[in-house]
Amino acid sequence: MQDFVFQNATKVIFGKDTEQMAGQESILYGKKLLLHFGGGSIKESGLYDRVVQSVKDQGIEIVELGGVQPNPRVSLVREGIALCREHNIGFILAVGGGSVIDSAKAIAAGVNYEGDVWDFFTGKSAVEECLPIGVVLTIPAAGSETSGGTVITAEDGWYKRAVGHETMRPKFAILNPELTYTLSSYQTACGITDMMAHILERYFTNVKHVELTDRLCEATLKTIINNAQTVLAEPENYDARAEIMWAGTVAHNDWLSTGRIGDWGSHDIEHEISGIYDIAHGAGLAIVFPAWMKYVYKHDIKRFAQFAHRVWDIEVDVNNLEKTALAGIEKTKQFFSSIGMPVSLAEAEIKDDRIDEMARKGTERGPLGNFVKLHEEDVRQILHMAK
Ligand code: NZQ
Ligand code: ZN
């Protein structure tokens, strides 16, 4: 196990009706806030009205910025920064999913920075401080509600890039599983795939003696797998929604990373796909992950066999660990398919004519991944395997 420092200061408030606490939590950060949200789902569900009421009850003044798109754009982030400066706002309340939260984080990072916010994403400048943000989460998926990262897309060139900083972690995250009842099966499945991918990125590591976190990863994966079909068949099953919602946070709050080095190559490859084709991040991961696994499994067949056995209950063939490893990869792909995810570029109606471009863009700042370092040619091959 590696040495580590673990710190995750986000206060998680979990359970029914907890959105009513948005006001009392927000008032701790000032009398004025930017209310940031997406394309309308929170208005349709009535959540918008409840959050606004809770905030107004505390006498907090609200400035609004809706319209965050999935795969959030830097142009709206710039608008948000200008609004915060114009109204002298010191706190952002994000109500929505990963896209809304990420957009809020990028605004929070940019308000007190003199240059253009995209500088953080190109590496031209480093984030030093962020405005505090709070979250009311509506989709368990990205884990952004307690993560220290944001992923933003620049329309100029369709670059989708991530940035992280400890001060980006939200001050509080309100998680009410009932708010996820209105999710479509497709968005529910995209979220399930994304949270599983967050665990898999951490699971495939070269660090030895990481038994505790291996088993925590496996337990979280099994919980997601066990509840996935239930939430799809019964969208208003509170207990199953609650398991999935908490698993989505646990998958990405960095607890599962302690003492180990994650990979993240599949995420970086996926960001090239959703950056250009604007598909849901979870769907992109269902396409990339099985191909990545097939490309790298020989690097550590034993670890892949362990994954197959402990997560998918596949019997270990001691004379042929490779067979066990491959069965685990196949099972992962079948599972994504069974919950309605595309598992090839073709299934997402993506042609193979921009693979070279994605491989070049994805690796222009160096090789991807840690478990196995992926250079441009490797990424090209993985994308061809995902056709
Ligand atoms: O915009 P609205 O109208 O709210 O609709 C959204 C959106 O269309 C809808 N939705 C959300 N909650 C709903 C709902 N519809 C009905 N009922 C509800 N309760 O779902 C759609 C997708 O929302 P989005 O926020 O895009 O989903 P997600 O949470 O999956 O976020 C994806 C983004 O997060 C990034 C991804 O790359 C992607 O851009 N990620 C962020 C990470 C982080 N900051 O730590 C890590 C992840 O790996 C990921 O890369
Ligand atoms: Zn992800």
Short mmCIF file of C-alpha atoms and ligand atoms in Angstrom, two decimals:
data_model
loop_
_atom_site.label_atom_id
_atom_site.label_comp_id
_atom_site.label_asym_id
_atom_site.label_seq_id
_atom_site.Cartn_x
_atom_site.Cartn_y
_atom_site.Cartn_z
CA MET A 1 0.00 0.00 0.00
CA GLN A 2 1.17 3.52 -0.76
CA ASP A 3 1.32 6.39 1.74
CA PHE A 4 -1.64 8.71 1.41
CA VAL A 5 -3.44 11.74 2.77
CA PHE A 6 -7.19 11.39 2.73
CA GLN A 7 -9.38 14.44 3.08
CA ASN A 8 -12.93 14.86 1.88
CA ALA A 9 -14.64 17.69 3.67
CA THR A 10 -18.01 17.57 1.88
CA LYS A 11 -20.90 17.28 4.33
CA VAL A 12 -23.36 14.72 2.95
CA ILE A 13 -27.01 15.08 3.90
CA PHE A 14 -28.84 11.95 2.79
CA GLY A 15 -32.52 11.02 2.85
CA LYS A 16 -36.12 11.92 2.13
CA ASP A 17 -37.10 15.61 1.90
CA THR A 18 -33.52 16.73 2.54
CA GLU A 19 -33.71 19.37 -0.22
CA GLN A 20 -35.63 21.41 2.34
CA MET A 21 -32.29 21.93 4.09
CA ALA A 22 -30.77 23.73 1.09
CA GLY A 23 -31.51 27.15 2.60
CA GLN A 24 -30.18 26.51 6.09
CA GLU A 25 -26.96 25.05 4.66
CA SER A 26 -26.51 27.87 2.12
CA ILE A 27 -26.95 30.70 4.61
CA LEU A 28 -23.67 29.62 6.22
CA TYR A 29 -21.95 31.00 3.08
CA GLY A 30 -23.68 34.35 2.68
CA LYS A 31 -26.88 36.23 1.93
CA LYS A 32 -26.69 35.99 -1.86
CA LEU A 33 -26.15 33.01 -4.15
CA LEU A 34 -26.03 31.93 -7.76
CA LEU A 35 -28.65 29.22 -8.35
CA HIS A 36 -27.25 27.06 -11.15
CA PHE A 37 -29.26 24.36 -12.92
CA GLY A 38 -29.76 22.49 -16.19
CA GLY A 39 -32.31 22.20 -18.91
CA GLY A 40 -35.62 22.05 -17.09
CA SER A 41 -35.95 18.72 -15.28
CA ILE A 42 -35.93 20.44 -11.88
CA LYS A 43 -38.77 22.75 -12.91
CA GLU A 44 -40.87 19.84 -14.22
CA SER A 45 -40.39 17.84 -11.03
CA GLY A 46 -41.17 20.76 -8.70
CA LEU A 47 -37.71 20.57 -7.11
CA TYR A 48 -36.88 24.09 -8.30
CA ASP A 49 -39.82 25.55 -6.36
CA ARG A 50 -38.93 23.67 -3.18
CA VAL A 51 -35.28 24.71 -3.29
CA VAL A 52 -36.13 28.36 -4.04
CA GLN A 53 -38.58 28.38 -1.13
CA SER A 54 -36.04 26.90 1.24
CA VAL A 55 -33.43 29.48 0.20
CA LYS A 56 -35.86 32.42 0.38
CA ASP A 57 -37.01 31.32 3.83
CA GLN A 58 -33.48 32.14 4.99
CA GLY A 59 -33.66 35.61 3.44
CA ILE A 60 -31.06 34.76 0.81
CA GLU A 61 -31.10 36.73 -2.45
CA ILE A 62 -31.04 34.55 -5.59
CA VAL A 63 -29.42 35.24 -8.96
CA GLU A 64 -30.26 32.48 -11.46
CA LEU A 65 -28.35 30.80 -14.23
CA GLY A 66 -30.04 27.80 -15.83
CA GLY A 67 -29.39 26.09 -19.14
CA VAL A 68 -26.42 23.86 -18.32
CA GLN A 69 -26.21 21.20 -21.05
CA PRO A 70 -24.95 17.66 -20.51
CA ASN A 71 -21.22 17.82 -21.32
CA PRO A 72 -21.22 21.37 -19.93
CA ARG A 73 -19.79 24.15 -22.08
CA VAL A 74 -17.19 26.72 -21.19
CA SER A 75 -19.28 29.50 -22.77
CA LEU A 76 -21.92 29.17 -20.02
CA VAL A 77 -19.17 28.98 -17.40
CA ARG A 78 -17.90 32.35 -18.64
CA GLU A 79 -21.44 33.74 -18.36
CA GLY A 80 -21.64 32.47 -14.80
CA ILE A 81 -18.33 34.08 -13.89
CA ALA A 82 -19.51 37.41 -15.28
CA LEU A 83 -22.79 37.16 -13.33
CA CYS A 84 -21.00 36.38 -10.07
CA ARG A 85 -18.69 39.35 -10.54
CA GLU A 86 -21.53 41.69 -11.53
CA HIS A 87 -23.65 40.76 -8.50
CA ASN A 88 -20.77 40.25 -6.09
CA ILE A 89 -21.80 36.64 -5.41
CA GLY A 90 -19.78 34.50 -3.03
CA PHE A 91 -21.63 31.17 -3.11
CA ILE A 92 -23.05 28.88 -5.83
CA LEU A 93 -25.87 26.39 -5.29
CA ALA A 94 -25.86 23.70 -7.99
CA VAL A 95 -29.14 21.81 -8.39
CA GLY A 96 -28.82 18.94 -10.84
CA GLY A 97 -26.36 16.31 -12.03
CA GLY A 98 -22.65 16.14 -12.76
CA SER A 99 -22.92 18.64 -15.59
CA VAL A 100 -24.52 21.32 -13.43
CA ILE A 101 -22.13 20.68 -10.54
CA ASP A 102 -19.08 20.73 -12.84
CA SER A 103 -20.24 23.97 -14.42
CA ALA A 104 -20.69 25.46 -10.93
CA LYS A 105 -17.19 24.34 -9.92
CA ALA A 106 -15.63 25.91 -13.00
CA ILE A 107 -17.47 29.18 -12.34
CA ALA A 108 -16.31 29.00 -8.72
CA ALA A 109 -12.70 28.57 -9.86
CA GLY A 110 -12.88 31.38 -12.39
CA VAL A 111 -14.49 34.22 -10.45
CA ASN A 112 -11.32 35.42 -8.72
CA TYR A 113 -8.95 34.54 -11.57
CA GLU A 114 -7.81 37.37 -13.82
CA GLY A 115 -7.32 35.31 -16.98
CA ASP A 116 -9.74 33.15 -18.96
CA VAL A 117 -11.13 30.13 -17.08
CA TRP A 118 -10.16 27.75 -19.90
CA ASP A 119 -6.51 28.37 -18.91
CA PHE A 120 -7.08 25.92 -16.05
CA PHE A 121 -8.09 23.20 -18.49
CA THR A 122 -5.16 23.66 -20.86
CA GLY A 123 -2.64 23.69 -18.03
CA LYS A 124 -1.73 27.33 -18.71
CA SER A 125 -2.69 28.20 -15.15
CA ALA A 126 -3.45 26.29 -11.94
CA VAL A 127 -6.53 26.66 -9.75
CA GLU A 128 -5.63 28.24 -6.43
CA GLU A 129 -8.98 28.96 -4.82
CA CYS A 130 -12.68 28.49 -5.52
CA LEU A 131 -15.85 30.08 -4.27
CA PRO A 132 -17.69 27.68 -1.98
CA ILE A 133 -20.43 25.66 -3.67
CA GLY A 134 -23.30 23.51 -2.41
CA VAL A 135 -25.18 20.76 -4.24
CA VAL A 136 -28.66 19.28 -4.46
CA LEU A 137 -28.03 16.12 -6.50
CA THR A 138 -30.61 14.78 -8.95
CA ILE A 139 -28.75 11.94 -10.69
CA PRO A 140 -26.33 9.46 -9.15
CA ALA A 141 -23.57 9.12 -11.71
CA ALA A 142 -20.56 11.42 -11.97
CA GLY A 143 -19.79 11.59 -8.25
CA SER A 144 -19.05 15.29 -8.68
CA GLU A 145 -21.13 16.00 -5.54
CA THR A 146 -18.11 15.14 -3.36
CA SER A 147 -15.25 15.06 -5.88
CA GLY A 148 -12.56 17.67 -6.26
CA GLY A 149 -12.80 17.72 -10.05
CA THR A 150 -14.71 19.32 -12.90
CA VAL A 151 -14.98 18.34 -16.58
CA ILE A 152 -15.80 21.06 -19.11
CA THR A 153 -16.05 21.16 -22.90
CA ALA A 154 -14.72 24.02 -25.04
CA GLU A 155 -16.83 24.55 -28.15
CA ASP A 156 -13.72 25.81 -29.91
CA GLY A 157 -12.25 22.47 -31.09
CA TRP A 158 -14.60 20.35 -28.90
CA TYR A 159 -11.99 19.66 -26.27
CA LYS A 160 -13.41 18.03 -23.13
CA ARG A 161 -10.94 18.43 -20.29
CA ALA A 162 -10.78 17.83 -16.53
CA VAL A 163 -9.26 19.89 -13.73
CA GLY A 164 -9.05 19.12 -10.05
CA HIS A 165 -8.39 21.05 -6.86
CA GLU A 166 -9.14 20.31 -3.23
CA THR A 167 -11.10 23.58 -2.81
CA MET A 168 -13.51 22.45 -5.54
CA ARG A 169 -15.13 19.87 -3.31
CA PRO A 170 -18.62 21.08 -2.48
CA LYS A 171 -19.20 22.29 1.08
CA PHE A 172 -22.35 20.20 1.27
CA ALA A 173 -24.19 17.70 -0.90
CA ILE A 174 -27.88 16.99 -0.41
CA LEU A 175 -28.83 13.50 -1.60
CA ASN A 176 -32.51 12.57 -1.63
CA PRO A 177 -33.04 9.29 -3.51
CA GLU A 178 -36.66 10.29 -4.22
CA LEU A 179 -35.35 13.03 -6.53
CA THR A 180 -34.04 10.30 -8.85
CA TYR A 181 -37.48 8.71 -9.46
CA THR A 182 -38.00 10.91 -12.53
CA LEU A 183 -34.83 9.74 -14.29
CA SER A 184 -35.34 7.87 -17.55
CA SER A 185 -34.10 4.27 -17.73
CA TYR A 186 -31.40 5.46 -20.09
CA GLN A 187 -30.06 8.15 -17.74
CA THR A 188 -30.31 5.76 -14.80
CA ALA A 189 -28.23 3.21 -16.71
CA CYS A 190 -25.69 5.85 -17.81
CA GLY A 191 -25.26 6.77 -14.16
CA ILE A 192 -24.84 3.15 -13.10
CA THR A 193 -22.19 2.63 -15.78
CA ASP A 194 -20.31 5.77 -14.79
CA MET A 195 -20.17 4.89 -11.10
CA MET A 196 -19.01 1.36 -11.94
CA ALA A 197 -16.34 2.83 -14.19
CA HIS A 198 -15.12 5.06 -11.33
CA ILE A 199 -14.53 1.95 -9.26
CA LEU A 200 -12.92 0.00 -12.11
CA GLU A 201 -10.52 2.89 -12.80
CA ARG A 202 -9.34 2.54 -9.19
CA TYR A 203 -9.43 -1.25 -9.11
CA PHE A 204 -6.96 -1.84 -11.93
CA THR A 205 -3.78 -0.70 -10.23
CA ASN A 206 -0.17 -1.81 -10.12
CA VAL A 207 0.13 -1.12 -6.39
CA LYS A 208 0.44 -4.34 -4.40
CA HIS A 209 -1.11 -5.18 -1.00
CA VAL A 210 -4.29 -3.18 -1.36
CA GLU A 211 -6.61 -5.83 0.00
CA LEU A 212 -8.90 -3.54 2.00
CA THR A 213 -9.58 -1.16 -0.89
CA ASP A 214 -9.86 -4.09 -3.34
CA ARG A 215 -12.62 -5.51 -1.20
CA LEU A 216 -14.32 -2.14 -0.68
CA CYS A 217 -14.28 -1.69 -4.48
CA GLU A 218 -15.73 -5.16 -5.00
CA ALA A 219 -18.46 -4.59 -2.38
CA THR A 220 -19.48 -1.30 -3.97
CA LEU A 221 -19.56 -2.86 -7.44
CA LYS A 222 -21.64 -5.78 -6.22
CA THR A 223 -24.11 -3.43 -4.52
CA ILE A 224 -24.56 -1.49 -7.75
CA ILE A 225 -24.97 -4.69 -9.80
CA ASN A 226 -27.45 -6.15 -7.28
CA ASN A 227 -29.67 -3.05 -7.37
CA ALA A 228 -29.39 -2.08 -11.02
CA GLN A 229 -32.20 -4.20 -12.42
CA THR A 230 -34.48 -3.20 -9.53
CA VAL A 231 -34.16 0.54 -10.12
CA LEU A 232 -34.75 0.00 -13.84
CA ALA A 233 -37.83 -2.15 -13.28
CA GLU A 234 -39.18 -0.15 -10.32
CA PRO A 235 -38.07 3.48 -10.67
CA GLU A 236 -39.81 4.41 -7.41
CA ASN A 237 -38.23 1.72 -5.26
CA TYR A 238 -36.75 3.94 -2.54
CA ASP A 239 -34.35 1.41 -1.08
CA ALA A 240 -32.83 0.42 -4.41
CA ARG A 241 -32.56 4.09 -5.48
CA ALA A 242 -30.91 4.84 -2.12
CA GLU A 243 -28.33 2.06 -2.55
CA ILE A 244 -27.47 3.28 -6.05
CA MET A 245 -27.31 6.91 -4.97
CA TRP A 246 -24.96 6.30 -2.07
CA ALA A 247 -22.84 3.91 -4.16
CA GLY A 248 -22.40 6.67 -6.76
CA THR A 249 -20.91 8.94 -4.12
CA VAL A 250 -18.80 6.24 -2.47
CA ALA A 251 -17.45 5.27 -5.90
CA HIS A 252 -15.90 8.69 -6.43
CA ASN A 253 -15.28 10.37 -3.05
CA ASP A 254 -11.68 9.05 -3.14
CA TRP A 255 -12.15 6.70 -0.21
CA LEU A 256 -11.64 3.80 -2.64
CA SER A 257 -8.41 5.36 -3.95
CA THR A 258 -6.59 5.40 -0.63
CA GLY A 259 -3.18 3.76 -0.83
CA ARG A 260 -3.43 2.95 -4.53
CA ILE A 261 -2.95 4.62 -7.93
CA GLY A 262 -5.90 4.53 -10.29
CA ASP A 263 -5.76 4.23 -14.05
CA TRP A 264 -8.21 6.76 -15.67
CA GLY A 265 -7.18 5.94 -19.25
CA SER A 266 -10.72 4.83 -20.19
CA HIS A 267 -12.15 8.07 -18.81
CA ASP A 268 -9.74 10.15 -20.85
CA ILE A 269 -10.54 8.16 -24.00
CA GLU A 270 -14.27 8.53 -23.29
CA HIS A 271 -13.94 12.30 -22.92
CA GLU A 272 -12.70 12.40 -26.53
CA ILE A 273 -15.89 10.62 -27.62
CA SER A 274 -18.38 12.71 -25.64
CA GLY A 275 -16.41 15.88 -26.43
CA ILE A 276 -16.92 15.36 -30.16
CA TYR A 277 -20.18 13.40 -30.38
CA ASP A 278 -21.96 14.85 -27.31
CA ILE A 279 -23.15 11.45 -26.07
CA ALA A 280 -23.77 10.73 -22.38
CA HIS A 281 -20.51 10.07 -20.51
CA GLY A 282 -21.82 6.78 -19.07
CA ALA A 283 -22.74 5.49 -22.52
CA GLY A 284 -19.26 6.35 -23.77
CA LEU A 285 -17.73 4.42 -20.89
CA ALA A 286 -19.81 1.32 -21.69
CA ILE A 287 -18.23 1.43 -25.14
CA VAL A 288 -14.64 2.10 -24.06
CA PHE A 289 -14.23 0.07 -20.86
CA PRO A 290 -14.67 -3.47 -22.23
CA ALA A 291 -12.34 -2.65 -25.14
CA TRP A 292 -9.74 -1.21 -22.75
CA MET A 293 -9.99 -4.31 -20.56
CA LYS A 294 -9.40 -6.59 -23.53
CA TYR A 295 -6.43 -4.48 -24.61
CA VAL A 296 -4.64 -4.49 -21.23
CA TYR A 297 -5.69 -7.64 -19.34
CA LYS A 298 -2.47 -9.54 -20.10
CA HIS A 299 -0.60 -6.95 -18.03
CA ASP A 300 -2.04 -8.57 -14.87
CA ILE A 301 -4.14 -11.64 -15.62
CA LYS A 302 -4.32 -12.51 -11.92
CA ARG A 303 -6.00 -9.21 -11.05
CA PHE A 304 -8.50 -9.63 -13.88
CA ALA A 305 -9.24 -13.19 -12.73
CA GLN A 306 -9.76 -11.93 -9.17
CA PHE A 307 -12.19 -9.33 -10.52
CA ALA A 308 -14.09 -12.00 -12.49
CA HIS A 309 -14.36 -14.26 -9.47
CA ARG A 310 -15.16 -11.78 -6.73
CA VAL A 311 -17.42 -9.42 -8.66
CA TRP A 312 -19.11 -11.72 -11.17
CA ASP A 313 -18.93 -15.00 -9.20
CA ILE A 314 -17.11 -16.72 -12.06
CA GLU A 315 -15.42 -19.92 -10.98
CA VAL A 316 -11.63 -19.64 -11.13
CA ASP A 317 -9.99 -22.01 -13.60
CA VAL A 318 -6.66 -22.49 -11.81
CA ASN A 319 -5.15 -24.07 -14.90
CA ASN A 320 -6.30 -21.29 -17.15
CA LEU A 321 -6.51 -17.94 -15.37
CA GLU A 322 -6.70 -16.20 -18.74
CA LYS A 323 -10.02 -17.92 -19.43
CA THR A 324 -11.36 -16.66 -16.10
CA ALA A 325 -10.07 -13.14 -16.79
CA LEU A 326 -11.70 -13.06 -20.23
CA ALA A 327 -14.99 -14.37 -18.85
CA GLY A 328 -15.03 -11.44 -16.39
CA ILE A 329 -14.50 -8.95 -19.20
CA GLU A 330 -17.27 -10.53 -21.26
CA LYS A 331 -19.61 -10.47 -18.26
CA THR A 332 -18.91 -6.76 -17.72
CA LYS A 333 -19.77 -6.03 -21.34
CA GLN A 334 -22.93 -8.15 -21.19
CA PHE A 335 -24.01 -6.34 -18.04
CA PHE A 336 -23.68 -2.90 -19.64
CA SER A 337 -25.64 -4.20 -22.60
CA SER A 338 -28.32 -5.71 -20.33
CA ILE A 339 -29.05 -2.32 -18.76
CA GLY A 340 -29.47 -0.71 -22.18
CA MET A 341 -26.05 0.76 -22.81
CA PRO A 342 -24.34 0.75 -26.20
CA VAL A 343 -21.21 -1.41 -26.05
CA SER A 344 -19.71 -0.42 -29.38
CA LEU A 345 -19.28 2.81 -31.31
CA ALA A 346 -21.63 1.43 -33.95
CA GLU A 347 -24.37 0.88 -31.37
CA ALA A 348 -24.08 4.57 -30.49
CA GLU A 349 -24.24 5.39 -34.20
CA ILE A 350 -20.68 6.65 -34.22
CA LYS A 351 -18.64 5.97 -37.36
CA ASP A 352 -14.96 5.10 -37.23
CA ASP A 353 -13.80 8.02 -39.38
CA ARG A 354 -12.56 10.21 -36.50
CA ILE A 355 -10.68 7.58 -34.50
CA ASP A 356 -7.30 8.98 -35.55
CA GLU A 357 -8.34 12.46 -34.48
CA MET A 358 -9.54 11.21 -31.07
CA ALA A 359 -6.33 9.25 -30.50
CA ARG A 360 -4.21 12.29 -31.39
CA LYS A 361 -6.18 14.80 -29.34
CA GLY A 362 -6.41 12.47 -26.35
CA THR A 363 -2.66 11.96 -26.11
CA GLU A 364 -1.37 15.38 -27.15
CA ARG A 365 -0.42 16.17 -23.55
CA GLY A 366 1.25 12.78 -22.99
CA PRO A 367 0.28 9.13 -22.61
CA LEU A 368 -2.96 8.18 -20.83
CA GLY A 369 -3.53 5.77 -17.95
CA ASN A 370 -1.32 4.29 -15.25
CA PHE A 371 -2.05 0.56 -15.11
CA VAL A 372 -0.72 0.45 -18.66
CA LYS A 373 0.57 3.65 -20.27
CA LEU A 374 -1.36 4.31 -23.46
CA HIS A 375 0.26 6.17 -26.34
CA GLU A 376 -1.51 7.47 -29.43
CA GLU A 377 -1.26 4.11 -31.22
CA ASP A 378 -2.66 2.24 -28.19
CA VAL A 379 -5.65 4.59 -27.99
CA ARG A 380 -6.22 4.14 -31.72
CA GLN A 381 -6.23 0.37 -31.30
CA ILE A 382 -8.60 0.47 -28.32
CA LEU A 383 -11.03 2.64 -30.28
CA HIS A 384 -10.80 0.24 -33.22
CA MET A 385 -11.58 -2.63 -30.84
CA ALA A 386 -14.62 -0.62 -29.68
CA LYS A 387 -16.00 -0.22 -33.25
O1 NZQ B 1 -30.50 19.30 -17.65
P1 NZQ B 1 -31.65 18.67 -16.99
O2 NZQ B 1 -32.95 19.13 -17.48
O3 NZQ B 1 -31.55 18.75 -15.49
O4 NZQ B 1 -31.63 17.10 -17.40
C1 NZQ B 1 -30.57 16.22 -17.07
C2 NZQ B 1 -29.69 15.87 -18.25
O5 NZQ B 1 -30.41 15.94 -19.44
C3 NZQ B 1 -31.17 14.88 -16.72
N1 NZQ B 1 -31.54 14.74 -15.30
C4 NZQ B 1 -30.75 14.92 -14.22
N2 NZQ B 1 -31.43 14.63 -13.11
C5 NZQ B 1 -32.69 14.28 -13.49
C6 NZQ B 1 -32.76 14.35 -14.90
N3 NZQ B 1 -33.88 14.06 -15.58
C7 NZQ B 1 -34.96 13.67 -14.88
N4 NZQ B 1 -34.95 13.57 -13.51
C8 NZQ B 1 -33.84 13.84 -12.79
N5 NZQ B 1 -33.85 13.68 -11.47
O6 NZQ B 1 -30.14 13.93 -16.97
C9 NZQ B 1 -29.34 14.40 -18.04
C10 NZQ B 1 -27.87 14.18 -17.70
O7 NZQ B 1 -27.45 15.01 -16.66
P2 NZQ B 1 -25.89 15.20 -16.40
O8 NZQ B 1 -25.75 16.19 -15.28
O9 NZQ B 1 -25.19 15.50 -17.67
O10 NZQ B 1 -25.45 13.74 -15.92
P3 NZQ B 1 -24.23 13.22 -15.10
O11 NZQ B 1 -24.44 13.40 -13.66
O12 NZQ B 1 -23.98 11.87 -15.62
O13 NZQ B 1 -23.01 14.18 -15.49
C11 NZQ B 1 -22.21 13.92 -16.59
C12 NZQ B 1 -21.06 14.88 -16.66
O14 NZQ B 1 -20.18 14.71 -15.54
C13 NZQ B 1 -18.84 14.55 -16.00
C14 NZQ B 1 -19.05 13.85 -17.33
O15 NZQ B 1 -17.90 13.89 -18.14
C15 NZQ B 1 -20.22 14.61 -17.90
O16 NZQ B 1 -19.81 15.81 -18.52
N6 NZQ B 1 -18.02 13.87 -15.00
C16 NZQ B 1 -17.65 14.57 -13.91
C17 NZQ B 1 -16.85 14.03 -12.92
C18 NZQ B 1 -16.44 14.83 -11.74
N7 NZQ B 1 -16.63 16.13 -11.76
O17 NZQ B 1 -15.88 14.31 -10.76
C19 NZQ B 1 -16.34 12.67 -13.00
C20 NZQ B 1 -17.01 11.85 -14.05
O18 NZQ B 1 -16.12 10.82 -14.44
C21 NZQ B 1 -17.47 12.56 -15.25
O19 NZQ B 1 -16.42 12.71 -16.20
ZN ZN B 2 -17.00 9.13 -15.00
#
